[in-house]
Amino acid sequence: MSFQETSMDIRLEADYHTLSAECQTSDGIWQGSSIDLNRFLGNNDGQFDTNGVNFATTAQDVMIEVSGNSVFLNASLRTINERWNPNQSINLSEYVENRNGTLRFKK
């Protein structure tokens, strides 16, 4: 199940790497939760890397897009040649879960 099915008000904070949402617990209670995506996502030569960290240090135009049953993180990412690789995207629904009201990253 995708985390957005039990989450609302999904957003990026002003730092552009903290994902926040109101998440439903198993008791049906809504509570705020946040996860720092910099701890789990990197930039490997202009592409998102789930084995890296600190993607935001080499990213611009970072935004969240909710589309159907998926939540995408979109950005332009810098390459090793100092160029920008535009329109890079990762489906956060494949990696983020709502575990009893808390956003967690899974690999």
PDB file of N, CA and C in Angstrom:
ATOM      1  N   MET A   1       0.846  -1.177   0.000  1.00  0.00           N
ATOM      2  CA  MET A   1       0.000   0.000   0.000  1.00  0.00           C
ATOM      3  C   MET A   1       0.894   1.242   0.000  1.00  0.00           C
ATOM      4  N   SER A   2       0.555   2.188  -0.827  1.00  0.00           N
ATOM      5  CA  SER A   2       1.333   3.420  -0.926  1.00  0.00           C
ATOM      6  C   SER A   2       1.065   4.324   0.276  1.00  0.00           C
ATOM      7  N   PHE A   3       2.092   5.006   0.756  1.00  0.00           N
ATOM      8  CA  PHE A   3       1.944   5.814   1.966  1.00  0.00           C
ATOM      9  C   PHE A   3       0.901   6.906   1.822  1.00  0.00           C
ATOM     10  N   GLN A   4       0.675   7.409   0.610  1.00  0.00           N
ATOM     11  CA  GLN A   4      -0.283   8.504   0.481  1.00  0.00           C
ATOM     12  C   GLN A   4      -1.726   8.044   0.663  1.00  0.00           C
ATOM     13  N   GLU A   5      -1.972   6.748   0.654  1.00  0.00           N
ATOM     14  CA  GLU A   5      -3.323   6.246   0.903  1.00  0.00           C
ATOM     15  C   GLU A   5      -3.731   6.434   2.353  1.00  0.00           C
ATOM     16  N   THR A   6      -2.751   6.582   3.248  1.00  0.00           N
ATOM     17  CA  THR A   6      -3.038   6.818   4.665  1.00  0.00           C
ATOM     18  C   THR A   6      -2.362   8.100   5.145  1.00  0.00           C
ATOM     19  N   SER A   7      -2.124   9.012   4.213  1.00  0.00           N
ATOM     20  CA  SER A   7      -1.493  10.296   4.537  1.00  0.00           C
ATOM     21  C   SER A   7      -2.216  11.408   3.794  1.00  0.00           C
ATOM     22  N   MET A   8      -2.169  12.612   4.351  1.00  0.00           N
ATOM     23  CA  MET A   8      -2.729  13.778   3.673  1.00  0.00           C
ATOM     24  C   MET A   8      -1.809  14.966   3.903  1.00  0.00           C
ATOM     25  N   ASP A   9      -2.037  16.019   3.164  1.00  0.00           N
ATOM     26  CA  ASP A   9      -1.209  17.224   3.226  1.00  0.00           C
ATOM     27  C   ASP A   9       0.271  16.871   3.034  1.00  0.00           C
ATOM     28  N   ILE A  10       0.554  16.078   2.012  1.00  0.00           N
ATOM     29  CA  ILE A  10       1.921  15.659   1.697  1.00  0.00           C
ATOM     30  C   ILE A  10       2.653  16.842   1.081  1.00  0.00           C
ATOM     31  N   ARG A  11       3.829  17.175   1.631  1.00  0.00           N
ATOM     32  CA  ARG A  11       4.530  18.382   1.182  1.00  0.00           C
ATOM     33  C   ARG A  11       6.026  18.281   1.468  1.00  0.00           C
ATOM     34  N   LEU A  12       6.782  19.131   0.759  1.00  0.00           N
ATOM     35  CA  LEU A  12       8.198  19.340   1.067  1.00  0.00           C
ATOM     36  C   LEU A  12       8.301  20.594   1.911  1.00  0.00           C
ATOM     37  N   GLU A  13       9.120  20.548   2.923  1.00  0.00           N
ATOM     38  CA  GLU A  13       9.349  21.732   3.749  1.00  0.00           C
ATOM     39  C   GLU A  13      10.260  22.702   3.002  1.00  0.00           C
ATOM     40  N   ALA A  14      10.449  23.876   3.555  1.00  0.00           N
ATOM     41  CA  ALA A  14      11.210  24.947   2.900  1.00  0.00           C
ATOM     42  C   ALA A  14      12.660  24.570   2.630  1.00  0.00           C
ATOM     43  N   ASP A  15      13.204  23.556   3.327  1.00  0.00           N
ATOM     44  CA  ASP A  15      14.590  23.132   3.078  1.00  0.00           C
ATOM     45  C   ASP A  15      14.707  22.257   1.829  1.00  0.00           C
ATOM     46  N   TYR A  16      13.586  21.871   1.240  1.00  0.00           N
ATOM     47  CA  TYR A  16      13.501  21.076   0.006  1.00  0.00           C
ATOM     48  C   TYR A  16      14.008  19.642   0.134  1.00  0.00           C
ATOM     49  N   HIS A  17      14.222  19.165   1.352  1.00  0.00           N
ATOM     50  CA  HIS A  17      14.589  17.755   1.494  1.00  0.00           C
ATOM     51  C   HIS A  17      13.853  17.056   2.625  1.00  0.00           C
ATOM     52  N   THR A  18      12.995  17.774   3.335  1.00  0.00           N
ATOM     53  CA  THR A  18      12.199  17.155   4.385  1.00  0.00           C
ATOM     54  C   THR A  18      10.777  16.939   3.883  1.00  0.00           C
ATOM     55  N   LEU A  19      10.373  15.674   3.819  1.00  0.00           N
ATOM     56  CA  LEU A  19       9.023  15.303   3.414  1.00  0.00           C
ATOM     57  C   LEU A  19       8.157  15.255   4.663  1.00  0.00           C
ATOM     58  N   SER A  20       7.023  15.947   4.633  1.00  0.00           N
ATOM     59  CA  SER A  20       6.107  15.975   5.769  1.00  0.00           C
ATOM     60  C   SER A  20       4.707  15.612   5.316  1.00  0.00           C
ATOM     61  N   ALA A  21       3.919  15.093   6.251  1.00  0.00           N
ATOM     62  CA  ALA A  21       2.528  14.738   5.968  1.00  0.00           C
ATOM     63  C   ALA A  21       1.786  14.535   7.281  1.00  0.00           C
ATOM     64  N   GLU A  22       0.484  14.564   7.189  1.00  0.00           N
ATOM     65  CA  GLU A  22      -0.366  14.116   8.283  1.00  0.00           C
ATOM     66  C   GLU A  22      -0.630  12.646   7.999  1.00  0.00           C
ATOM     67  N   CYS A  23      -0.258  11.772   8.941  1.00  0.00           N
ATOM     68  CA  CYS A  23      -0.327  10.331   8.719  1.00  0.00           C
ATOM     69  C   CYS A  23      -1.297   9.683   9.701  1.00  0.00           C
ATOM     70  N   GLN A  24      -2.037   8.724   9.201  1.00  0.00           N
ATOM     71  CA  GLN A  24      -3.025   8.030  10.017  1.00  0.00           C
ATOM     72  C   GLN A  24      -2.377   6.857  10.747  1.00  0.00           C
ATOM     73  N   THR A  25      -2.689   6.734  12.040  1.00  0.00           N
ATOM     74  CA  THR A  25      -2.210   5.600  12.825  1.00  0.00           C
ATOM     75  C   THR A  25      -3.164   4.421  12.645  1.00  0.00           C
ATOM     76  N   SER A  26      -2.798   3.275  13.184  1.00  0.00           N
ATOM     77  CA  SER A  26      -3.667   2.099  13.100  1.00  0.00           C
ATOM     78  C   SER A  26      -4.963   2.303  13.878  1.00  0.00           C
ATOM     79  N   ASP A  27      -4.980   3.262  14.809  1.00  0.00           N
ATOM     80  CA  ASP A  27      -6.189   3.603  15.566  1.00  0.00           C
ATOM     81  C   ASP A  27      -7.049   4.634  14.856  1.00  0.00           C
ATOM     82  N   GLY A  28      -6.619   5.078  13.667  1.00  0.00           N
ATOM     83  CA  GLY A  28      -7.384   6.059  12.912  1.00  0.00           C
ATOM     84  C   GLY A  28      -7.111   7.501  13.288  1.00  0.00           C
ATOM     85  N   ILE A  29      -6.138   7.730  14.146  1.00  0.00           N
ATOM     86  CA  ILE A  29      -5.775   9.085  14.573  1.00  0.00           C
ATOM     87  C   ILE A  29      -4.766   9.660  13.587  1.00  0.00           C
ATOM     88  N   TRP A  30      -4.934  10.948  13.269  1.00  0.00           N
ATOM     89  CA  TRP A  30      -4.008  11.631  12.359  1.00  0.00           C
ATOM     90  C   TRP A  30      -2.943  12.352  13.165  1.00  0.00           C
ATOM     91  N   GLN A  31      -1.689  12.213  12.752  1.00  0.00           N
ATOM     92  CA  GLN A  31      -0.593  12.913  13.423  1.00  0.00           C
ATOM     93  C   GLN A  31       0.436  13.348  12.394  1.00  0.00           C
ATOM     94  N   GLY A  32       1.137  14.421  12.711  1.00  0.00           N
ATOM     95  CA  GLY A  32       2.174  14.923  11.826  1.00  0.00           C
ATOM     96  C   GLY A  32       3.407  14.040  11.865  1.00  0.00           C
ATOM     97  N   SER A  33       4.039  13.894  10.711  1.00  0.00           N
ATOM     98  CA  SER A  33       5.272  13.124  10.622  1.00  0.00           C
ATOM     99  C   SER A  33       6.154  13.723   9.535  1.00  0.00           C
ATOM    100  N   SER A  34       7.459  13.623   9.723  1.00  0.00           N
ATOM    101  CA  SER A  34       8.429  14.133   8.747  1.00  0.00           C
ATOM    102  C   SER A  34       9.575  13.148   8.602  1.00  0.00           C
ATOM    103  N   ILE A  35      10.202  13.186   7.431  1.00  0.00           N
ATOM    104  CA  ILE A  35      11.380  12.359   7.175  1.00  0.00           C
ATOM    105  C   ILE A  35      12.352  13.181   6.332  1.00  0.00           C
ATOM    106  N   ASP A  36      13.619  13.173   6.715  1.00  0.00           N
ATOM    107  CA  ASP A  36      14.652  13.901   5.978  1.00  0.00           C
ATOM    108  C   ASP A  36      15.153  13.010   4.843  1.00  0.00           C
ATOM    109  N   LEU A  37      14.745  13.327   3.629  1.00  0.00           N
ATOM    110  CA  LEU A  37      15.121  12.513   2.468  1.00  0.00           C
ATOM    111  C   LEU A  37      16.615  12.566   2.176  1.00  0.00           C
ATOM    112  N   ASN A  38      17.307  13.593   2.661  1.00  0.00           N
ATOM    113  CA  ASN A  38      18.762  13.677   2.486  1.00  0.00           C
ATOM    114  C   ASN A  38      19.485  12.503   3.146  1.00  0.00           C
ATOM    115  N   ARG A  39      18.874  11.887   4.143  1.00  0.00           N
ATOM    116  CA  ARG A  39      19.494  10.751   4.833  1.00  0.00           C
ATOM    117  C   ARG A  39      19.442   9.465   4.005  1.00  0.00           C
ATOM    118  N   PHE A  40      18.598   9.470   2.943  1.00  0.00           N
ATOM    119  CA  PHE A  40      18.343   8.233   2.211  1.00  0.00           C
ATOM    120  C   PHE A  40      18.540   8.336   0.703  1.00  0.00           C
ATOM    121  N   LEU A  41      18.630   9.552   0.179  1.00  0.00           N
ATOM    122  CA  LEU A  41      18.756   9.743  -1.268  1.00  0.00           C
ATOM    123  C   LEU A  41      19.994  10.557  -1.596  1.00  0.00           C
ATOM    124  N   GLY A  42      20.722  10.119  -2.597  1.00  0.00           N
ATOM    125  CA  GLY A  42      21.886  10.850  -3.077  1.00  0.00           C
ATOM    126  C   GLY A  42      21.724  11.222  -4.533  1.00  0.00           C
ATOM    127  N   ASN A  43      22.780  11.775  -5.082  1.00  0.00           N
ATOM    128  CA  ASN A  43      22.844  12.141  -6.492  1.00  0.00           C
ATOM    129  C   ASN A  43      24.051  11.430  -7.080  1.00  0.00           C
ATOM    130  N   ASN A  44      23.803  10.560  -8.045  1.00  0.00           N
ATOM    131  CA  ASN A  44      24.876   9.855  -8.732  1.00  0.00           C
ATOM    132  C   ASN A  44      24.919  10.354 -10.170  1.00  0.00           C
ATOM    133  N   ASP A  45      25.781  11.313 -10.429  1.00  0.00           N
ATOM    134  CA  ASP A  45      25.981  11.881 -11.769  1.00  0.00           C
ATOM    135  C   ASP A  45      24.672  12.330 -12.421  1.00  0.00           C
ATOM    136  N   GLY A  46      23.866  13.055 -11.640  1.00  0.00           N
ATOM    137  CA  GLY A  46      22.645  13.635 -12.193  1.00  0.00           C
ATOM    138  C   GLY A  46      21.409  12.767 -12.104  1.00  0.00           C
ATOM    139  N   GLN A  47      21.485  11.682 -11.331  1.00  0.00           N
ATOM    140  CA  GLN A  47      20.319  10.818 -11.141  1.00  0.00           C
ATOM    141  C   GLN A  47      20.159  10.499  -9.660  1.00  0.00           C
ATOM    142  N   PHE A  48      18.904  10.365  -9.224  1.00  0.00           N
ATOM    143  CA  PHE A  48      18.658   9.987  -7.836  1.00  0.00           C
ATOM    144  C   PHE A  48      19.271   8.625  -7.554  1.00  0.00           C
ATOM    145  N   ASP A  49      19.844   8.484  -6.354  1.00  0.00           N
ATOM    146  CA  ASP A  49      20.532   7.261  -5.958  1.00  0.00           C
ATOM    147  C   ASP A  49      20.050   6.868  -4.565  1.00  0.00           C
ATOM    148  N   THR A  50      19.384   5.717  -4.451  1.00  0.00           N
ATOM    149  CA  THR A  50      18.870   5.277  -3.151  1.00  0.00           C
ATOM    150  C   THR A  50      19.964   4.701  -2.255  1.00  0.00           C
ATOM    151  N   ASN A  51      21.187   4.618  -2.759  1.00  0.00           N
ATOM    152  CA  ASN A  51      22.315   4.176  -1.936  1.00  0.00           C
ATOM    153  C   ASN A  51      23.188   5.343  -1.504  1.00  0.00           C
ATOM    154  N   GLY A  52      22.775   6.562  -1.820  1.00  0.00           N
ATOM    155  CA  GLY A  52      23.554   7.743  -1.476  1.00  0.00           C
ATOM    156  C   GLY A  52      22.860   8.578  -0.414  1.00  0.00           C
ATOM    157  N   VAL A  53      23.436   9.743  -0.154  1.00  0.00           N
ATOM    158  CA  VAL A  53      22.875  10.698   0.804  1.00  0.00           C
ATOM    159  C   VAL A  53      23.079  12.115   0.270  1.00  0.00           C
ATOM    160  N   ASN A  54      22.369  13.050   0.867  1.00  0.00           N
ATOM    161  CA  ASN A  54      22.541  14.490   0.621  1.00  0.00           C
ATOM    162  C   ASN A  54      22.272  14.933  -0.818  1.00  0.00           C
ATOM    163  N   PHE A  55      21.224  14.383  -1.439  1.00  0.00           N
ATOM    164  CA  PHE A  55      20.892  14.780  -2.811  1.00  0.00           C
ATOM    165  C   PHE A  55      20.676  16.280  -2.936  1.00  0.00           C
ATOM    166  N   ALA A  56      20.131  16.911  -1.906  1.00  0.00           N
ATOM    167  CA  ALA A  56      19.724  18.316  -2.001  1.00  0.00           C
ATOM    168  C   ALA A  56      20.900  19.274  -2.172  1.00  0.00           C
ATOM    169  N   THR A  57      22.108  18.835  -1.821  1.00  0.00           N
ATOM    170  CA  THR A  57      23.266  19.722  -1.968  1.00  0.00           C
ATOM    171  C   THR A  57      23.635  19.944  -3.425  1.00  0.00           C
ATOM    172  N   THR A  58      23.134  19.078  -4.318  1.00  0.00           N
ATOM    173  CA  THR A  58      23.413  19.206  -5.755  1.00  0.00           C
ATOM    174  C   THR A  58      22.113  19.151  -6.552  1.00  0.00           C
ATOM    175  N   ALA A  59      21.069  19.768  -6.004  1.00  0.00           N
ATOM    176  CA  ALA A  59      19.758  19.752  -6.655  1.00  0.00           C
ATOM    177  C   ALA A  59      19.184  21.160  -6.720  1.00  0.00           C
ATOM    178  N   GLN A  60      18.347  21.376  -7.711  1.00  0.00           N
ATOM    179  CA  GLN A  60      17.587  22.623  -7.804  1.00  0.00           C
ATOM    180  C   GLN A  60      16.206  22.293  -8.369  1.00  0.00           C
ATOM    181  N   ASP A  61      15.288  23.238  -8.232  1.00  0.00           N
ATOM    182  CA  ASP A  61      13.907  23.051  -8.714  1.00  0.00           C
ATOM    183  C   ASP A  61      13.272  21.794  -8.122  1.00  0.00           C
ATOM    184  N   VAL A  62      13.495  21.568  -6.836  1.00  0.00           N
ATOM    185  CA  VAL A  62      12.989  20.376  -6.158  1.00  0.00           C
ATOM    186  C   VAL A  62      11.508  20.557  -5.834  1.00  0.00           C
ATOM    187  N   MET A  63      10.703  19.542  -6.158  1.00  0.00           N
ATOM    188  CA  MET A  63       9.270  19.620  -5.857  1.00  0.00           C
ATOM    189  C   MET A  63       8.667  18.228  -5.727  1.00  0.00           C
ATOM    190  N   ILE A  64       7.505  18.184  -5.084  1.00  0.00           N
ATOM    191  CA  ILE A  64       6.720  16.960  -4.938  1.00  0.00           C
ATOM    192  C   ILE A  64       5.579  16.999  -5.947  1.00  0.00           C
ATOM    193  N   GLU A  65       5.286  15.851  -6.539  1.00  0.00           N
ATOM    194  CA  GLU A  65       4.153  15.722  -7.456  1.00  0.00           C
ATOM    195  C   GLU A  65       3.359  14.477  -7.064  1.00  0.00           C
ATOM    196  N   VAL A  66       2.089  14.677  -6.757  1.00  0.00           N
ATOM    197  CA  VAL A  66       1.200  13.555  -6.464  1.00  0.00           C
ATOM    198  C   VAL A  66       0.453  13.231  -7.747  1.00  0.00           C
ATOM    199  N   SER A  67       0.576  11.985  -8.196  1.00  0.00           N
ATOM    200  CA  SER A  67      -0.041  11.565  -9.453  1.00  0.00           C
ATOM    201  C   SER A  67      -0.621  10.166  -9.280  1.00  0.00           C
ATOM    202  N   GLY A  68      -1.940  10.062  -9.294  1.00  0.00           N
ATOM    203  CA  GLY A  68      -2.572   8.766  -9.093  1.00  0.00           C
ATOM    204  C   GLY A  68      -2.225   8.203  -7.732  1.00  0.00           C
ATOM    205  N   ASN A  69      -1.702   6.979  -7.705  1.00  0.00           N
ATOM    206  CA  ASN A  69      -1.316   6.333  -6.449  1.00  0.00           C
ATOM    207  C   ASN A  69       0.160   6.507  -6.131  1.00  0.00           C
ATOM    208  N   SER A  70       0.793   7.505  -6.723  1.00  0.00           N
ATOM    209  CA  SER A  70       2.233   7.694  -6.524  1.00  0.00           C
ATOM    210  C   SER A  70       2.553   9.126  -6.123  1.00  0.00           C
ATOM    211  N   VAL A  71       3.640   9.254  -5.376  1.00  0.00           N
ATOM    212  CA  VAL A  71       4.187  10.564  -5.005  1.00  0.00           C
ATOM    213  C   VAL A  71       5.606  10.611  -5.549  1.00  0.00           C
ATOM    214  N   PHE A  72       5.872  11.578  -6.413  1.00  0.00           N
ATOM    215  CA  PHE A  72       7.182  11.700  -7.042  1.00  0.00           C
ATOM    216  C   PHE A  72       7.952  12.872  -6.460  1.00  0.00           C
ATOM    217  N   LEU A  73       9.251  12.678  -6.292  1.00  0.00           N
ATOM    218  CA  LEU A  73      10.175  13.758  -5.986  1.00  0.00           C
ATOM    219  C   LEU A  73      10.859  14.105  -7.297  1.00  0.00           C
ATOM    220  N   ASN A  74      10.695  15.335  -7.740  1.00  0.00           N
ATOM    221  CA  ASN A  74      11.266  15.800  -9.003  1.00  0.00           C
ATOM    222  C   ASN A  74      12.317  16.862  -8.730  1.00  0.00           C
ATOM    223  N   ALA A  75      13.379  16.882  -9.541  1.00  0.00           N
ATOM    224  CA  ALA A  75      14.430  17.885  -9.379  1.00  0.00           C
ATOM    225  C   ALA A  75      15.348  17.885 -10.593  1.00  0.00           C
ATOM    226  N   SER A  76      16.103  18.952 -10.724  1.00  0.00           N
ATOM    227  CA  SER A  76      17.261  18.980 -11.620  1.00  0.00           C
ATOM    228  C   SER A  76      18.465  18.645 -10.754  1.00  0.00           C
ATOM    229  N   LEU A  77      19.273  17.696 -11.202  1.00  0.00           N
ATOM    230  CA  LEU A  77      20.426  17.244 -10.421  1.00  0.00           C
ATOM    231  C   LEU A  77      21.717  17.507 -11.182  1.00  0.00           C
ATOM    232  N   ARG A  78      22.728  17.983 -10.453  1.00  0.00           N
ATOM    233  CA  ARG A  78      24.010  18.313 -11.066  1.00  0.00           C
ATOM    234  C   ARG A  78      24.800  17.045 -11.385  1.00  0.00           C
ATOM    235  N   THR A  79      25.450  17.063 -12.549  1.00  0.00           N
ATOM    236  CA  THR A  79      26.280  15.936 -12.975  1.00  0.00           C
ATOM    237  C   THR A  79      27.724  16.163 -12.529  1.00  0.00           C
ATOM    238  N   ILE A  80      28.573  15.154 -12.736  1.00  0.00           N
ATOM    239  CA  ILE A  80      29.984  15.302 -12.369  1.00  0.00           C
ATOM    240  C   ILE A  80      30.683  16.329 -13.257  1.00  0.00           C
ATOM    241  N   ASN A  81      30.101  16.636 -14.415  1.00  0.00           N
ATOM    242  CA  ASN A  81      30.648  17.662 -15.316  1.00  0.00           C
ATOM    243  C   ASN A  81      30.091  19.048 -15.028  1.00  0.00           C
ATOM    244  N   GLU A  82      29.436  19.194 -13.853  1.00  0.00           N
ATOM    245  CA  GLU A  82      28.887  20.484 -13.414  1.00  0.00           C
ATOM    246  C   GLU A  82      27.736  20.981 -14.285  1.00  0.00           C
ATOM    247  N   ARG A  83      27.088  20.088 -14.996  1.00  0.00           N
ATOM    248  CA  ARG A  83      25.900  20.448 -15.779  1.00  0.00           C
ATOM    249  C   ARG A  83      24.672  20.001 -15.000  1.00  0.00           C
ATOM    250  N   TRP A  84      23.528  20.572 -15.365  1.00  0.00           N
ATOM    251  CA  TRP A  84      22.278  20.197 -14.705  1.00  0.00           C
ATOM    252  C   TRP A  84      21.525  19.184 -15.553  1.00  0.00           C
ATOM    253  N   ASN A  85      21.112  18.102 -14.931  1.00  0.00           N
ATOM    254  CA  ASN A  85      20.307  17.073 -15.576  1.00  0.00           C
ATOM    255  C   ASN A  85      18.855  17.326 -15.155  1.00  0.00           C
ATOM    256  N   PRO A  86      18.055  17.949 -16.033  1.00  0.00           N
ATOM    257  CA  PRO A  86      16.698  18.350 -15.640  1.00  0.00           C
ATOM    258  C   PRO A  86      15.723  17.175 -15.608  1.00  0.00           C
ATOM    259  N   ASN A  87      14.601  17.428 -14.970  1.00  0.00           N
ATOM    260  CA  ASN A  87      13.458  16.505 -14.978  1.00  0.00           C
ATOM    261  C   ASN A  87      13.771  15.116 -14.432  1.00  0.00           C
ATOM    262  N   GLN A  88      14.605  15.043 -13.410  1.00  0.00           N
ATOM    263  CA  GLN A  88      14.861  13.757 -12.765  1.00  0.00           C
ATOM    264  C   GLN A  88      13.745  13.489 -11.762  1.00  0.00           C
ATOM    265  N   SER A  89      13.377  12.237 -11.623  1.00  0.00           N
ATOM    266  CA  SER A  89      12.228  11.890 -10.795  1.00  0.00           C
ATOM    267  C   SER A  89      12.456  10.552 -10.114  1.00  0.00           C
ATOM    268  N   ILE A  90      11.951  10.445  -8.886  1.00  0.00           N
ATOM    269  CA  ILE A  90      11.953   9.167  -8.182  1.00  0.00           C
ATOM    270  C   ILE A  90      10.584   9.001  -7.540  1.00  0.00           C
ATOM    271  N   ASN A  91      10.039   7.808  -7.646  1.00  0.00           N
ATOM    272  CA  ASN A  91       8.730   7.507  -7.081  1.00  0.00           C
ATOM    273  C   ASN A  91       8.905   7.199  -5.594  1.00  0.00           C
ATOM    274  N   LEU A  92       8.588   8.179  -4.759  1.00  0.00           N
ATOM    275  CA  LEU A  92       8.747   7.993  -3.316  1.00  0.00           C
ATOM    276  C   LEU A  92       7.812   6.928  -2.764  1.00  0.00           C
ATOM    277  N   SER A  93       6.727   6.648  -3.459  1.00  0.00           N
ATOM    278  CA  SER A  93       5.785   5.624  -2.998  1.00  0.00           C
ATOM    279  C   SER A  93       6.432   4.245  -2.944  1.00  0.00           C
ATOM    280  N   GLU A  94       7.514   4.051  -3.687  1.00  0.00           N
ATOM    281  CA  GLU A  94       8.234   2.779  -3.661  1.00  0.00           C
ATOM    282  C   GLU A  94       9.189   2.680  -2.471  1.00  0.00           C
ATOM    283  N   TYR A  95       9.487   3.810  -1.838  1.00  0.00           N
ATOM    284  CA  TYR A  95      10.508   3.827  -0.789  1.00  0.00           C
ATOM    285  C   TYR A  95      10.037   4.363   0.555  1.00  0.00           C
ATOM    286  N   VAL A  96       8.945   5.102   0.581  1.00  0.00           N
ATOM    287  CA  VAL A  96       8.454   5.690   1.828  1.00  0.00           C
ATOM    288  C   VAL A  96       7.173   4.971   2.229  1.00  0.00           C
ATOM    289  N   GLU A  97       7.047   4.684   3.516  1.00  0.00           N
ATOM    290  CA  GLU A  97       5.837   4.061   4.027  1.00  0.00           C
ATOM    291  C   GLU A  97       5.341   4.808   5.257  1.00  0.00           C
ATOM    292  N   ASN A  98       4.062   4.670   5.528  1.00  0.00           N
ATOM    293  CA  ASN A  98       3.466   5.169   6.759  1.00  0.00           C
ATOM    294  C   ASN A  98       3.359   3.976   7.695  1.00  0.00           C
ATOM    295  N   ARG A  99       4.209   3.957   8.693  1.00  0.00           N
ATOM    296  CA  ARG A  99       4.178   2.863   9.657  1.00  0.00           C
ATOM    297  C   ARG A  99       3.553   3.378  10.949  1.00  0.00           C
ATOM    298  N   ASN A 100       2.263   3.133  11.085  1.00  0.00           N
ATOM    299  CA  ASN A 100       1.495   3.530  12.269  1.00  0.00           C
ATOM    300  C   ASN A 100       1.635   5.016  12.586  1.00  0.00           C
ATOM    301  N   GLY A 101       1.514   5.854  11.551  1.00  0.00           N
ATOM    302  CA  GLY A 101       1.535   7.298  11.745  1.00  0.00           C
ATOM    303  C   GLY A 101       2.896   7.939  11.610  1.00  0.00           C
ATOM    304  N   THR A 102       3.904   7.155  11.250  1.00  0.00           N
ATOM    305  CA  THR A 102       5.264   7.677  11.119  1.00  0.00           C
ATOM    306  C   THR A 102       5.807   7.362   9.727  1.00  0.00           C
ATOM    307  N   LEU A 103       6.312   8.376   9.037  1.00  0.00           N
ATOM    308  CA  LEU A 103       6.931   8.165   7.732  1.00  0.00           C
ATOM    309  C   LEU A 103       8.277   7.478   7.911  1.00  0.00           C
ATOM    310  N   ARG A 104       8.505   6.413   7.146  1.00  0.00           N
ATOM    311  CA  ARG A 104       9.759   5.651   7.202  1.00  0.00           C
ATOM    312  C   ARG A 104      10.247   5.385   5.789  1.00  0.00           C
ATOM    313  N   PHE A 105      11.563   5.334   5.632  1.00  0.00           N
ATOM    314  CA  PHE A 105      12.166   4.996   4.347  1.00  0.00           C
ATOM    315  C   PHE A 105      12.481   3.513   4.349  1.00  0.00           C
ATOM    316  N   LYS A 106      12.109   2.832   3.280  1.00  0.00           N
ATOM    317  CA  LYS A 106      12.387   1.397   3.151  1.00  0.00           C
ATOM    318  C   LYS A 106      13.193   1.173   1.884  1.00  0.00           C
ATOM    319  N   LYS A 107      14.047   0.192   1.882  1.00  0.00           N
ATOM    320  CA  LYS A 107      14.847  -0.120   0.691  1.00  0.00           C
ATOM    321  C   LYS A 107      14.537  -1.508   0.218  1.00  0.00           C
TER     322      LYS A 107
END
